[in-house]
Amino acid sequence: MVMKPAEIPSFLLFLFTAIIVLYAFSSRFCIAQVNSSSSNSCATYGRCGYYGSCNSLNSPICTCLRGFDPRNKQEWDTGNWTSGCVRRVPLNCESNNGSTTRVDGFLKLQMMKISVYSDRWSGPEGECEGRCLRNCSCMAYGYDVGIGCMFWSGSLIDVQNFPSSSGSDLYIRRLLLLVPNATSLGFVRIYDKKKAGDGYHITYVPFCPMFVK
């Protein structure tokens, strides 16, 4: 039996209207909850943009890798991190000015989730760094026992920091300062500003010139 609108009792109209309104409200609430949840998730590819690192336990979840600053500070402060980060100081390879007072090196980041889009080479772990260093387009490298050396060219994206020890070590290319009075000893002096203070931590590492044919 089909009833005309005028024949439907008022209490039924009220009931149907209440159900529809409640359903609409619930749907919007669920969507809002999903959107709210996803906004705090590192699962979205490239959530923090180029050279940004995501950690779901941090607030905000995105930070720039050490040595990088937000590309768009205004967007970054509002929670839109997709523009990513830019390097504070150009690499020696990028400057291409023939200077002998600067050399590139690598910053080790631990417990990182690394992108699967990498070039691979089944060589020993000890040769990964040198192979990446000789290639100006190589921006980072890593090593896995089952894979070998992994290299990333161009800008890094989709980097995540795991809160546990389940991640991998990732080595990010960066500029190191070469002090002239230290070269006679065969060492490069690296000035690495600590996160916790304004002082500088001075480390000496062997400097071995490389000649590429």
C-alpha positions in Angstrom: 0.0 0.0 0.0 1.4 3.4 -1.0 0.5 6.4 1.1 0.4 10.0 -0.2 2.5 12.5 1.8 -0.7 14.1 3.2 -1.9 10.7 4.5 1.3 9.9 6.4 0.8 10.4 10.2 2.8 13.3 11.6 4.6 11.2 14.2 6.0 9.0 11.3 7.2 12.0 9.4 8.9 13.2 12.6 10.5 9.7 13.0 11.7 9.5 9.4 13.1 13.0 9.6 14.9 12.3 12.8 16.4 9.1 11.4 17.6 10.9 8.2 19.1 13.8 10.3 20.8 11.4 12.6 22.2 9.4 9.7 23.5 12.5 8.0 25.1 13.7 11.3 26.7 10.3 11.9 28.0 10.2 8.4 29.6 13.6 8.7 31.0 12.7 12.1 32.6 9.5 10.8 34.1 11.4 7.8 35.4 14.1 10.2 36.9 11.4 12.4 38.6 9.7 9.4 40.0 13.0 8.1 41.2 13.8 11.6 42.9 10.5 11.9 44.5 10.6 8.5 45.9 14.1 9.2 48.1 12.7 11.9 49.3 9.7 10.0 52.6 9.1 8.2 50.9 6.5 5.9 50.2 9.1 3.2 53.0 9.0 0.6 55.3 12.0 0.8 53.4 13.5 3.7 56.3 15.8 4.8 57.5 16.6 1.2 61.1 16.5 0.0 63.7 16.2 2.7 61.0 16.1 5.4 60.8 13.3 8.0 57.6 12.0 9.5 57.1 10.5 13.0 53.5 9.7 14.0 54.4 10.1 17.7 55.7 13.6 17.3 53.6 16.8 17.3 53.8 18.1 14.7 54.5 14.9 12.9 56.8 16.5 10.2 60.2 17.9 10.7 63.0 18.8 8.3 66.0 16.6 8.1 69.1 18.1 9.9 70.7 20.8 7.6 67.3 21.6 5.9 64.7 24.3 6.5 61.0 24.4 5.5 60.6 25.6 1.9 57.4 27.5 2.8 57.5 28.5 6.5 54.0 29.9 6.5 52.5 26.7 5.1 54.6 24.6 7.3 53.4 26.4 10.5 49.8 25.7 9.5 50.3 22.0 9.2 50.7 21.8 5.4 54.1 20.1 4.9 53.8 19.0 1.3 56.2 21.7 0.1 58.9 20.0 2.0 62.3 21.3 3.0 65.4 22.8 1.3 69.1 22.5 2.0 70.6 25.4 4.0 74.0 25.3 2.2 74.5 23.9 -1.3 76.6 20.7 -1.6 80.1 20.8 -3.0 78.9 19.0 -6.2 76.0 21.5 -6.6 78.3 24.6 -6.3 80.6 23.3 -9.0 83.1 26.1 -8.4 86.3 24.0 -8.2 86.9 24.9 -4.6 89.2 22.6 -2.7 88.2 23.9 0.7 84.9 22.0 0.8 84.0 18.3 0.6 80.7 16.4 0.8 80.0 13.8 3.4 77.1 11.9 5.0 74.9 12.3 8.0 73.8 9.1 9.6 70.1 8.8 10.5 69.0 5.8 12.5 65.7 3.9 12.7 64.5 5.2 9.4 61.9 3.9 7.0 63.5 4.3 3.6 61.9 4.6 0.2 61.8 1.4 -2.0 62.5 3.5 -5.1 66.3 3.2 -5.1 69.2 2.1 -7.3 70.8 -1.0 -6.0 74.3 -2.5 -6.2 75.3 -5.8 -4.7 78.7 -4.7 -3.4 80.1 -4.8 0.1 78.8 -2.3 2.7 82.2 -0.6 3.0 82.0 0.6 -0.6 78.6 2.1 -0.5 79.7 5.5 0.7 82.5 6.0 -1.8 80.3 4.9 -4.7 77.6 7.4 -3.7 80.2 10.2 -3.0 81.6 9.9 -6.5 78.2 10.5 -8.0 76.9 14.1 -7.6 73.3 13.0 -8.2 73.5 10.5 -5.3 71.8 12.2 -2.4 71.6 9.3 0.1 72.6 5.7 0.6 71.8 2.8 2.8 72.7 -0.9 3.1 70.7 -4.1 3.6 72.2 -7.5 4.0 69.7 -9.1 1.6 69.9 -6.3 -1.0 73.3 -4.7 -0.8 74.0 -1.0 -1.3 70.9 1.2 -2.0 71.3 4.7 -3.6 68.8 7.5 -3.9 69.2 10.2 -6.6 67.4 13.5 -6.7 65.4 14.8 -3.8 64.5 12.4 -1.0 60.8 11.9 -0.2 58.6 9.7 2.0 61.2 9.5 4.8 59.9 8.3 8.1 61.4 7.9 11.5 60.4 4.8 13.4 59.9 5.1 17.2 61.3 1.6 17.7 64.6 0.0 16.5 62.9 -1.7 13.5 64.1 0.9 11.0 67.3 1.1 8.9 70.3 3.4 8.8 70.1 6.1 6.2 73.0 8.3 5.2 72.1 11.7 3.9 74.6 13.7 1.7 75.6 17.0 3.2 78.3 19.6 3.1 81.3 19.2 5.4 83.8 22.0 6.2 87.4 21.4 5.4 89.8 23.3 7.7 93.1 24.0 5.9 95.4 23.5 8.9 94.0 20.0 9.4 94.7 18.7 6.0 98.4 18.3 6.6 97.5 15.7 9.2 95.3 13.8 6.7 92.1 14.6 8.6 89.0 16.6 7.8 87.6 18.6 10.7 83.8 18.5 10.9 81.8 21.1 12.7 78.5 19.5 13.7 76.1 21.8 15.6 74.4 19.9 18.4 70.6 19.9 18.8 70.7 20.5 22.5 73.1 23.5 22.6 74.7 26.3 20.8 78.2 24.8 20.9 80.0 22.8 18.3 81.1 19.3 18.5 84.4 18.8 16.7 85.2 15.4 15.2 88.2 14.2 13.2 87.7 11.7 10.4 90.2 10.3 7.9 90.4 12.3 4.6 91.3 10.2 1.6 91.3 12.0 -1.7 89.7 10.0 -4.6 90.8 10.1 -8.2 88.2 9.1 -10.8 89.3 8.4 -14.4 
